[in-house]
Coordinates of C-alpha atoms and ligand atoms in Angstrom, one line a residue:
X28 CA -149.3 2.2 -59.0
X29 CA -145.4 2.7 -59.6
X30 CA -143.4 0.3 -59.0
X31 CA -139.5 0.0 -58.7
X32 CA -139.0 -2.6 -61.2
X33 CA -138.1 -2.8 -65.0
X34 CA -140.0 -5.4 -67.4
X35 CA -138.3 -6.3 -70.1
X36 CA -139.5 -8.8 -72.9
X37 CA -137.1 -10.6 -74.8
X38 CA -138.3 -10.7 -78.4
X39 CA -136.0 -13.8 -79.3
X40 CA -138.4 -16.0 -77.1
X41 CA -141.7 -13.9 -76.0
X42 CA -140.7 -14.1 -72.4
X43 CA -141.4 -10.9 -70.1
X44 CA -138.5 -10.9 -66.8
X45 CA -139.7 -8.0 -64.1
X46 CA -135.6 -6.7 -62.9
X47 CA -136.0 -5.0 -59.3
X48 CA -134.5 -1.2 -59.6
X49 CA -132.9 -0.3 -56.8
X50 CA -130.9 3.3 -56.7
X51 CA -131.7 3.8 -60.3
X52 CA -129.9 0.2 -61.2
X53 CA -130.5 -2.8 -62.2
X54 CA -128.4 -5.8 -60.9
X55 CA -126.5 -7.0 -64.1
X56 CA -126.1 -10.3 -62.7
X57 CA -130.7 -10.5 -63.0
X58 CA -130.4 -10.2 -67.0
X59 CA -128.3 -14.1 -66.9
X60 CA -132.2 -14.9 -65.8
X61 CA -132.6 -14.0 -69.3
X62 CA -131.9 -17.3 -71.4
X63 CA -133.3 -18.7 -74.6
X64 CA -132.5 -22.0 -73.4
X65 CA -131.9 -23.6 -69.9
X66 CA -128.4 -24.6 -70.9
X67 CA -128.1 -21.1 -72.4
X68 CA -125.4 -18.8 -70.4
X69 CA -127.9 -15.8 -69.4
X70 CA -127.8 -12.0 -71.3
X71 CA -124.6 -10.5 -70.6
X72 CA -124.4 -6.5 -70.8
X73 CA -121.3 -4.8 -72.6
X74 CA -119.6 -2.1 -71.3
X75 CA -116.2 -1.0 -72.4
X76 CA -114.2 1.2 -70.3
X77 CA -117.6 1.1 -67.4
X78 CA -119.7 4.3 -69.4
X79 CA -122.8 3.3 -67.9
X80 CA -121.9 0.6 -64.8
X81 CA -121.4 1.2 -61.0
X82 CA -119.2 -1.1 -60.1
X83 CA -119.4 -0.4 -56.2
X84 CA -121.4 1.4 -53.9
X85 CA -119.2 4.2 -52.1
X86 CA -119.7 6.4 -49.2
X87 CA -116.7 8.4 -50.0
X88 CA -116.5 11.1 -53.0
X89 CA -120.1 12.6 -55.0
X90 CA -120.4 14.2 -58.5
X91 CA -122.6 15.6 -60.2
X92 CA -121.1 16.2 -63.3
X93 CA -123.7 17.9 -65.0
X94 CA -124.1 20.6 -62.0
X95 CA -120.7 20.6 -61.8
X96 CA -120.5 19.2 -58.3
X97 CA -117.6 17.8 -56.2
X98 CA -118.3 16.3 -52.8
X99 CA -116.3 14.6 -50.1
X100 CA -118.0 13.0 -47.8
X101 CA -121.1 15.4 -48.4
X102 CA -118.8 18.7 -47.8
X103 CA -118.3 20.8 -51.2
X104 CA -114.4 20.9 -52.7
X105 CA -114.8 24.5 -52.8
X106 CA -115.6 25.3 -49.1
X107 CA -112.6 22.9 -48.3
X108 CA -110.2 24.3 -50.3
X109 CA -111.2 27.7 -48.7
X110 CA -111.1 26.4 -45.1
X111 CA -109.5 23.2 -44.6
X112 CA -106.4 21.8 -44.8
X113 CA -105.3 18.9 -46.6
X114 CA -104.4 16.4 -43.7
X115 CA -107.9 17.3 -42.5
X116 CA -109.5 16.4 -46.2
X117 CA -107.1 13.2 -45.6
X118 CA -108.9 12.7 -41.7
X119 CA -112.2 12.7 -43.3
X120 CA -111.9 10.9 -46.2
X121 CA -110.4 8.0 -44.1
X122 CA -112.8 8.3 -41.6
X123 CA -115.8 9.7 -43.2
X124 CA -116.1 12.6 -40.5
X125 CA -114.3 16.3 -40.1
X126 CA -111.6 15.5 -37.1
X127 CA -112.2 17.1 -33.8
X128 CA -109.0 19.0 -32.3
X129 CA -107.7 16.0 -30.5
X130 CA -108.2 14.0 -33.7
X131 CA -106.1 15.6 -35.8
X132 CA -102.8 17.1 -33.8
X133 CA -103.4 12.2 -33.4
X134 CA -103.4 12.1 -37.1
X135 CA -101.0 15.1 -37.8
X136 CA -98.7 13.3 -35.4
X137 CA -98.9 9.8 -37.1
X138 CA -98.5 10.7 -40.4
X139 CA -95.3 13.3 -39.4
X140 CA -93.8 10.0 -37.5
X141 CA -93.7 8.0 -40.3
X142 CA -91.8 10.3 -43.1
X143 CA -88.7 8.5 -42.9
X144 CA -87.8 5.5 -45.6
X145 CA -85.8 2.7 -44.9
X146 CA -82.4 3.2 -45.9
X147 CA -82.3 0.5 -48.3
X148 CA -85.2 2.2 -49.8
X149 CA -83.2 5.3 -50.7
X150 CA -80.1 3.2 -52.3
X151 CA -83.0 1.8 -53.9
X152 CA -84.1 4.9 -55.7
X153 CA -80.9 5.8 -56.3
X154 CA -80.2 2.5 -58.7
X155 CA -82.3 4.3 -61.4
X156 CA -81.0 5.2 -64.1
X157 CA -79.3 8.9 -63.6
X158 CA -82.5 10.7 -65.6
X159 CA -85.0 8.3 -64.5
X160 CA -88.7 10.0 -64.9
X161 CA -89.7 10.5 -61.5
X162 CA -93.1 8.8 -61.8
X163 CA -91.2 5.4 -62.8
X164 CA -89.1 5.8 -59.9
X165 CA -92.1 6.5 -57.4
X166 CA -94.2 3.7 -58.7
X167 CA -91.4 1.1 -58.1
X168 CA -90.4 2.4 -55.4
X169 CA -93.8 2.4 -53.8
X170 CA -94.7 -1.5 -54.5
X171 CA -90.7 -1.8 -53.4
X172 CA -92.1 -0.9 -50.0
X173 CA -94.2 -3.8 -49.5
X174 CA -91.0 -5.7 -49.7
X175 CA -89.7 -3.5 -45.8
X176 CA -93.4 -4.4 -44.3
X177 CA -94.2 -8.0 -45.1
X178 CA -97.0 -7.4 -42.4
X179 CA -98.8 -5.3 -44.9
X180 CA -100.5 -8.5 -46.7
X181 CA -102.3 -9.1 -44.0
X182 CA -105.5 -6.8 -45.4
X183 CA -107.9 -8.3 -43.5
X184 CA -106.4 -6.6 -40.0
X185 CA -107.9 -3.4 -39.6
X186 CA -105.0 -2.3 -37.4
X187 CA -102.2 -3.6 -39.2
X188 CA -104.3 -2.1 -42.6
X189 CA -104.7 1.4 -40.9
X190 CA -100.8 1.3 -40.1
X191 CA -99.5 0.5 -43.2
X192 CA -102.1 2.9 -44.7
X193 CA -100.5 5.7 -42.5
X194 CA -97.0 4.7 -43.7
X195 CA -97.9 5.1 -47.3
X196 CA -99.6 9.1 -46.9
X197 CA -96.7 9.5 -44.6
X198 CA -93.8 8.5 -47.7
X199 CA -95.4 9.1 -50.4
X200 CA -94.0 13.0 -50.4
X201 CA -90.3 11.6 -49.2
X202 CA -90.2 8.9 -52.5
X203 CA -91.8 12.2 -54.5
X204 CA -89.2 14.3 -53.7
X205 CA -86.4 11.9 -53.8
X206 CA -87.3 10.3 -56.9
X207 CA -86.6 13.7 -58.0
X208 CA -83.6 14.9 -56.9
X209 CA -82.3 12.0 -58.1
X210 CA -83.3 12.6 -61.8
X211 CA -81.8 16.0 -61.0
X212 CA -78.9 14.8 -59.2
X213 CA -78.6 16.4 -56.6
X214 CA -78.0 15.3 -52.9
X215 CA -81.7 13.7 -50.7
X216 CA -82.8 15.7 -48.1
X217 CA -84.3 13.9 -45.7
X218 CA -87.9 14.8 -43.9
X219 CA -88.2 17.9 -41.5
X220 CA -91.0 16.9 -39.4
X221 CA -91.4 20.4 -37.8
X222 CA -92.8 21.3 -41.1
X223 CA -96.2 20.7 -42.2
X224 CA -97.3 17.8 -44.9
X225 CA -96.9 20.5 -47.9
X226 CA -94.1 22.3 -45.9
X227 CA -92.2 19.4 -45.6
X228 CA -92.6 18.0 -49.4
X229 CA -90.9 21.6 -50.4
X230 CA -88.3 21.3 -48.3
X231 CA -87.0 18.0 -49.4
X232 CA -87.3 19.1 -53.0
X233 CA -85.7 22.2 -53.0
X234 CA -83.5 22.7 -49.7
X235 CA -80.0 23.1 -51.4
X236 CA -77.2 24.8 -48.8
X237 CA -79.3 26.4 -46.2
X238 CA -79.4 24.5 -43.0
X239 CA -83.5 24.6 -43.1
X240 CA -85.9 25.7 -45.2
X241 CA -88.3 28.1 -45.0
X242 CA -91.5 27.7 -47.0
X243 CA -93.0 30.7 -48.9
X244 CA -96.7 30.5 -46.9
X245 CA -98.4 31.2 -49.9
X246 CA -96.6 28.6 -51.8
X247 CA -96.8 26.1 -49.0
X248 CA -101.1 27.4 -48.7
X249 CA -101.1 26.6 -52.8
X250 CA -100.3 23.8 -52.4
X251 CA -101.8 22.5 -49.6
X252 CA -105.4 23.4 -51.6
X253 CA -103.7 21.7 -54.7
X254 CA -103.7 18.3 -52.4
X255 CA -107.6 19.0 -50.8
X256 CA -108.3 19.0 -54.7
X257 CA -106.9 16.1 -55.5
X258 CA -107.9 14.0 -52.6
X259 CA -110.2 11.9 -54.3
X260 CA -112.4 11.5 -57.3
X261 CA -114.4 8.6 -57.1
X262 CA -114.4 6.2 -59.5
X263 CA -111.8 7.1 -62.1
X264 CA -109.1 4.8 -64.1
X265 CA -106.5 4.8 -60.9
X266 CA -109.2 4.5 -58.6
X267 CA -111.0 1.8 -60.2
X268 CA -107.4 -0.4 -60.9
X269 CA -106.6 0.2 -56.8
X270 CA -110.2 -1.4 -56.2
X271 CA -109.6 -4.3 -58.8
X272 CA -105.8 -5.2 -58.1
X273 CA -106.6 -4.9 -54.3
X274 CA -109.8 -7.3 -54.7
X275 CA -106.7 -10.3 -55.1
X276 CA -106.0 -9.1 -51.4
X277 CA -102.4 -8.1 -52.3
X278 CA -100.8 -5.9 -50.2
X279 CA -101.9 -2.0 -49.8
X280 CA -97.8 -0.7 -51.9
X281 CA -98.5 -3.0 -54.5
X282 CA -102.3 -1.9 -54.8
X283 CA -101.2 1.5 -54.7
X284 CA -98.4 1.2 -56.9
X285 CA -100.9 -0.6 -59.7
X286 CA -103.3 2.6 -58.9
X287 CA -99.7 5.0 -59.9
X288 CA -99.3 3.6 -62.6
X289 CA -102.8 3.9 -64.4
X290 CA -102.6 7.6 -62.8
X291 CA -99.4 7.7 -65.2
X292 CA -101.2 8.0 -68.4
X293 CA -101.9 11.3 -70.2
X294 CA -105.5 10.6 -70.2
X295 CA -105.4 10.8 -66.5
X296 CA -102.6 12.1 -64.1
X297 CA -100.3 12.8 -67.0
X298 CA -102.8 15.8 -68.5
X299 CA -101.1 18.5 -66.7
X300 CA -97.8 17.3 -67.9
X301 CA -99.1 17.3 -71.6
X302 CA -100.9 21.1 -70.6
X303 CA -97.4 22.4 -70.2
X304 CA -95.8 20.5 -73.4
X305 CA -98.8 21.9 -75.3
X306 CA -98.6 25.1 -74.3
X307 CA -95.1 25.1 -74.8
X308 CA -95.6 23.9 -78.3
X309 CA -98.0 26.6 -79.2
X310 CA -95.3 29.0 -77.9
X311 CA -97.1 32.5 -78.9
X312 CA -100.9 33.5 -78.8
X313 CA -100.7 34.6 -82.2
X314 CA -100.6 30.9 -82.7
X315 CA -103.8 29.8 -80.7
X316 CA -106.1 29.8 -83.8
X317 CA -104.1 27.8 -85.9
X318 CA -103.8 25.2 -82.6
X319 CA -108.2 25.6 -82.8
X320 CA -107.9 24.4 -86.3
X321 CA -105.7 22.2 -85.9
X322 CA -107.9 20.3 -82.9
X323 CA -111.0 21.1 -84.4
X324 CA -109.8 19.2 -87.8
X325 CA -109.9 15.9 -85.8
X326 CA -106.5 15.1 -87.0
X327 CA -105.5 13.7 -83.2
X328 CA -104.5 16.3 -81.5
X329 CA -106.8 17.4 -78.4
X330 CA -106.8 20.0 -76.2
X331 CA -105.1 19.1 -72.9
X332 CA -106.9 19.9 -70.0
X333 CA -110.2 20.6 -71.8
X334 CA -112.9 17.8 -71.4
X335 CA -114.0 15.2 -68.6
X336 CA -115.8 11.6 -68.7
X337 CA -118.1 13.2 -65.9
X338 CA -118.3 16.9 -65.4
X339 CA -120.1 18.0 -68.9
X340 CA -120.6 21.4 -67.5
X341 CA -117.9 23.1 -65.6
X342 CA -115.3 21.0 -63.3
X343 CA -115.3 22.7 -60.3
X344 CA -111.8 22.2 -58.8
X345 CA -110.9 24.3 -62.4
X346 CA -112.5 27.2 -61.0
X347 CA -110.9 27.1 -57.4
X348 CA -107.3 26.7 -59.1
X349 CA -107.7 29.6 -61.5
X350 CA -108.1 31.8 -58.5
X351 CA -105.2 30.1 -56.7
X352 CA -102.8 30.6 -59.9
X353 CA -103.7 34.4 -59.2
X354 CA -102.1 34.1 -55.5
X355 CA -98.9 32.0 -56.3
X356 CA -98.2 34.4 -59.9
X357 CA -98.2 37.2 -57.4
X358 CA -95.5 35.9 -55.5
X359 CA -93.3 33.9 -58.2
X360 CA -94.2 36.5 -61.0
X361 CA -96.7 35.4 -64.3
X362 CA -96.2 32.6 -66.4
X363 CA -95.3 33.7 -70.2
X364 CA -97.8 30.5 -71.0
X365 CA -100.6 32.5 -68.7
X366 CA -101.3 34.5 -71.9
X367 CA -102.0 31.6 -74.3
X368 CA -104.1 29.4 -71.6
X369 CA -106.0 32.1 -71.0
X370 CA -106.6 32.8 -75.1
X371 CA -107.0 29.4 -75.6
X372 CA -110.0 29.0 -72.9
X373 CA -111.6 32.1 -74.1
X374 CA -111.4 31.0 -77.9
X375 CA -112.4 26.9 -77.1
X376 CA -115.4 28.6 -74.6
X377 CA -117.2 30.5 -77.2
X378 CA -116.2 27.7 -79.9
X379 CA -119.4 25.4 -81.3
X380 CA -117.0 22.5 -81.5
X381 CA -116.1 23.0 -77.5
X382 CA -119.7 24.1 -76.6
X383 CA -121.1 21.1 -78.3
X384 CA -119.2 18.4 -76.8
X385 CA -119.3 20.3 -73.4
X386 CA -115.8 20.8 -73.3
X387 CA -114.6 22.7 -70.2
X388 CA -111.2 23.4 -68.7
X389 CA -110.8 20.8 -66.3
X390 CA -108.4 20.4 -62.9
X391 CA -105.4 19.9 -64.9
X392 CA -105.9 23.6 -67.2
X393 CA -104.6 25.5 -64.4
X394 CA -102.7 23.0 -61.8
X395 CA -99.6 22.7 -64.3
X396 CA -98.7 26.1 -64.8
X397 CA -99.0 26.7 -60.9
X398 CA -96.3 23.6 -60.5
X399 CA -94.3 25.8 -63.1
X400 CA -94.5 28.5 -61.6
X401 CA -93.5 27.2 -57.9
X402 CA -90.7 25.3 -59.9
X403 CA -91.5 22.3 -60.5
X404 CA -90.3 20.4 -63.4
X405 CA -93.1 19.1 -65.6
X406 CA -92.0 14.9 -65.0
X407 CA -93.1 15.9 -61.5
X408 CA -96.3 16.9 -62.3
X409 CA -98.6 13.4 -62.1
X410 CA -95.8 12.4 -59.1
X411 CA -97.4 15.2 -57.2
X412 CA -101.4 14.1 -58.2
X413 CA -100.3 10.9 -56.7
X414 CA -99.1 12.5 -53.2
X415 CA -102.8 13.3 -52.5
X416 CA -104.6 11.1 -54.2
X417 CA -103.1 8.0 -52.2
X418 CA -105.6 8.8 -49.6
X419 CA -108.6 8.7 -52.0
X420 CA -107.1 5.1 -53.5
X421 CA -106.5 3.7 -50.1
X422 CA -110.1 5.0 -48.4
X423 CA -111.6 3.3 -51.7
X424 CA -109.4 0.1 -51.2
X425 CA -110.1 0.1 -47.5
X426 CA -113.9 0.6 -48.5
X427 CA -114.1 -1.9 -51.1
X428 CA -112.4 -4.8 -49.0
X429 CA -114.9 -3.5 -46.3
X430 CA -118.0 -4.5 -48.5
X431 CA -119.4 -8.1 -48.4
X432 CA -120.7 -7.7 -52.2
X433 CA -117.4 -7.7 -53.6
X434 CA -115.0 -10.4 -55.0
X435 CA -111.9 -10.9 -57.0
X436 CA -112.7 -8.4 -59.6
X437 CA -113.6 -10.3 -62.5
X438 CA -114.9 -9.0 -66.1
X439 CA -116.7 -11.2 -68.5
X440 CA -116.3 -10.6 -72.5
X441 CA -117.7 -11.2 -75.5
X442 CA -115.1 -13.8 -77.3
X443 CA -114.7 -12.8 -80.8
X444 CA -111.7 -15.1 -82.0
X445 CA -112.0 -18.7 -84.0
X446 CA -113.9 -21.2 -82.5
X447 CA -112.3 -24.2 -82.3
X448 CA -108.7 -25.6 -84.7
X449 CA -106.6 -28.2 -85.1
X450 CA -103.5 -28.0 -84.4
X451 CA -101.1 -27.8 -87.3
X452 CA -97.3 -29.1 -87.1
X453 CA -95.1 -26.5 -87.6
X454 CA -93.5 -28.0 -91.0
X455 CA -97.2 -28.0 -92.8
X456 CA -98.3 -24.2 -91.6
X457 CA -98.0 -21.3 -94.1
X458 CA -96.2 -18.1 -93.5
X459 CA -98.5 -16.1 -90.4
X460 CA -96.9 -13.0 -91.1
X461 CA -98.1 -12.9 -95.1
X462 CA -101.8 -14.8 -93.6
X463 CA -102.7 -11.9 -91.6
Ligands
CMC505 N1 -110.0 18.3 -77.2 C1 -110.7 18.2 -78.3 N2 -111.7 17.4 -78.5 C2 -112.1 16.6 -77.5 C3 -111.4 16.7 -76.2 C4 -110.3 17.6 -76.1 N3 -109.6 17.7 -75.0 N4 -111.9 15.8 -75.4 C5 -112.9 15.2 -76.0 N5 -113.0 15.7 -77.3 C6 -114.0 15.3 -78.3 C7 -113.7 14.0 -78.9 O1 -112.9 14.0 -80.0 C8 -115.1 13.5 -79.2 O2 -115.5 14.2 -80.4 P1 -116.5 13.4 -81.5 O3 -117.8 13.2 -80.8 O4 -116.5 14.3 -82.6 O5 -115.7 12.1 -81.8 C9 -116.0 14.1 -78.1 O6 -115.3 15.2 -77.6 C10 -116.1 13.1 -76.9 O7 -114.8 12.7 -76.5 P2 -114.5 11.3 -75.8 O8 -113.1 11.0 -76.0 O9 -115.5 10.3 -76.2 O10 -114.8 11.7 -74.2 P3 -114.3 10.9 -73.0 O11 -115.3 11.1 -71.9 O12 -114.0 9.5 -73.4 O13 -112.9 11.5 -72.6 C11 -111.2 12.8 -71.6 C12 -112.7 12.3 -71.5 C13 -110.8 13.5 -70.3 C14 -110.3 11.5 -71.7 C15 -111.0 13.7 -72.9 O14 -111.9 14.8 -72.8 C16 -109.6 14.1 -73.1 O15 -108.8 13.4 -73.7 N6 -109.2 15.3 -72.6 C17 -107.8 15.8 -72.7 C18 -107.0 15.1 -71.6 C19 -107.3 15.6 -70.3 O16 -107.3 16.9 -70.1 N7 -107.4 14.7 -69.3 C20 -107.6 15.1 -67.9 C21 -108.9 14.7 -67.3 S1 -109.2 15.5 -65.7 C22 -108.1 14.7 -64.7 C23 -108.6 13.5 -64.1 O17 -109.7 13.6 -63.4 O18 -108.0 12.5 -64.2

């Protein structure tokens, strides 16, 4: 008879410990049952960087990364992109179901309401430094925020949470944009609220003279799927630092600011970024092999926007971008780096190396040259993945302070330094530097 347990015999002492499976997991708190003593500690299981451990349980986003499957809340990423609209994707991500009319012209109406920063907030942003990198700007300026809404610590008040949560979708786009023009220098615009939530965004980054600004509808549609694709992602590195920096309680900016900042890196946020630079750097497709080689050597350098931690088949938000850079080229007119992605997928697809690893283009391939293309500068690029991510960070934060299993986020580790010294007066110690 099966049974939904794991036996496991520990050959240091003979004994056999039955761990109940539940989900296809074992609890790793069971194994400190495990001991070869009673005043041992209890097995321990190592895990850098979480490869093999669920560290929550989560209604929100599913993948299945080897079927190349993105889910939120049980609807496919494809059929949303095609039909939706983002600040519907944001309705039910927050709330777990598709909004009814009434629901969202509420939510539209909340979110448009609260566009407008403090005016302290902008002379903040404009204290940067006059070329500040607009991602710098955004992330201080978003844990600035919780400075204007001291109300905002208190987590554990669903209606003070959900407002504060509203505020934060509703400013991110204004701190995007101005954090820009400032590094640009030129003049803020403030929000038009008779514009949509990607409408608006384009307005205040690129209204110059005109007294309003018209967005191009396929432009303002591009990007509009460009936010239902990045809405959320489960648990990746920004997503898992909102869940551990919000497990302290602090406020929902700061949490959100921590979850910017890990969204910063080139591993993550910054990918589509380093796309562009590489492409840039390859500057003619005559010069694709040579890149191959050059990746393929192992000398370091690595083919941005190929490869994922979970999708080892095909990432499927790739696949509805590449057909989206078709509409916006048609309308702005084709990227000269269009050529040498496109050479370079075709090469890395039918490359051993690439096929081995499972090495497909991934979200970020594509989304960077689209950005081009409608004119953004590359520094903008991870500023706007945080836009529409910040609902996906704050429906896991809001989830993870919902759930009675979960604490102050606290790892264990394996302690490899000396055990214990005397202290030595600083007169009798040799040189460190020439020690080490
Ligand atoms: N180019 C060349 N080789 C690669 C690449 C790449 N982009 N990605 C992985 N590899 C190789 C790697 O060298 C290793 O080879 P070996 O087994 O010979 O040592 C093998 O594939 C496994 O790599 P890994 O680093 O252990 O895989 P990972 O799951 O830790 O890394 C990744 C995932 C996304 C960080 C990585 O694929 C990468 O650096 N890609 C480029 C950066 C990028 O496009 N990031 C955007 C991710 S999608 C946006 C998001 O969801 O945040």
């Amino acid at each position: 008879m099966p049974k939904d347990t794991l036996s496991v015999t520990d050959n240091r002492t003979g004994n056999t410990y039955e761990l109940k499976i539940t989900d296809g997991t074992i609890r790793a708190l069971d194994l400190r049952d495990i001991k070869t003593t009673t005043d041992d500690f209890g097995l321990l299981s190592y895990d850098p960087a979480y490869l093999n451990t669920a560290s929550c349980r989560s209604s929100i986003t599913y993948i299945d990364g080897d079927k190349g499957i993105l889910r939120y809340r049980g609807y496919d990423v494809a059929e949303l992109a095609e039909k939706s609209t983002y600040l519907e994707v944001a309705y039910l991500t927050l709330h777990g179901e598709l909004p009814t009319k009434a629901d969202l012209a509420a939510f539209t109406n909340d979110i448009t309401i609260h566009t407008f920063l403090h005016e302290n907030a902008r002379r903040f942003i404009d204290g940067f430094r006059y070329d500040a990198h607009p991602m710098g700007t955004l992330i201080a300026t978003v844990g600035a925020l919780s400075t204007f809404y001291p109300d905002s610590k208190d987590v554990r008040n669903k209606e003070i949470r959900r407002r504060n949560m509203i505020r934060l979708m509703a400013k991110m786009p204004t701190i995007a944009a101005w954090s820009y023009r400032h590094s640009m220098g030129y003049a803020f615009v403030y929000p038009d609220n008779t514009l949509s939530y990607p409408g608006n965004l384009l307005s205040m980054m690129k209204r110059m003279a005109e007294p309003r600004y018209e967005p191009n509808p396929v432009i303002e549609r591009a990007l509009d799927v460009l936010f239902i694709l990045h809405a959320d992602h489960e648990q990746n590195c920004s997503t898992a630092a909102i869940r551990n920096v919000g497990s302290s309680l602090v406020d929902p900016y700061s949490a959100v600011a921590a979850a910017a900042a890990a969204l910063y890196g080139p591993l993550h946020g910054g990918a589509n970024e380093a796309v562009l630079r590489m492409l840039t750097q390859i500057g003619n497709v005559k010069n694709v092999p040579a890149f191959i080689s050059e990746v393929k050597g192992g000398q370091g350098a690595r083919l941005m926007g190929f490869g994922h931690r979970v999708y080892k088949n095909y990432d499927p938000r790739a696949k509805v971008i590449k057909k989206l850079a078709d509409d916006v080229f048609q309308v702005t007119g084709r990227s000269p780096l269009l050529d040498i992605a496109l050479e370079l997928e075709k090469i890395a697809l039918n490359d051993e190396y690439f096929i081995k690893r499972k090495l497909y283009p991934n979200v970020d391939f594509y989304s960077g040259l689209i950005y081009q293309a409608i004119g953004f500068p590359v520094d903008m690029f991870p500023v706007l993945f945080a836009i529409p991510r910040t609902v996906g960070w704050l429906s896991q934060w809001e989830e993870m302070l919902n759930d009675d299993e979960q604490k102050i986020a606290r790892p264990r580790q394996i302690y490899t330094g000396y055990d214990e010294r005397k202290y030595v007066a600083i007169e009798r110690r040799q040189n460190a530097s020439s020690s080490k």
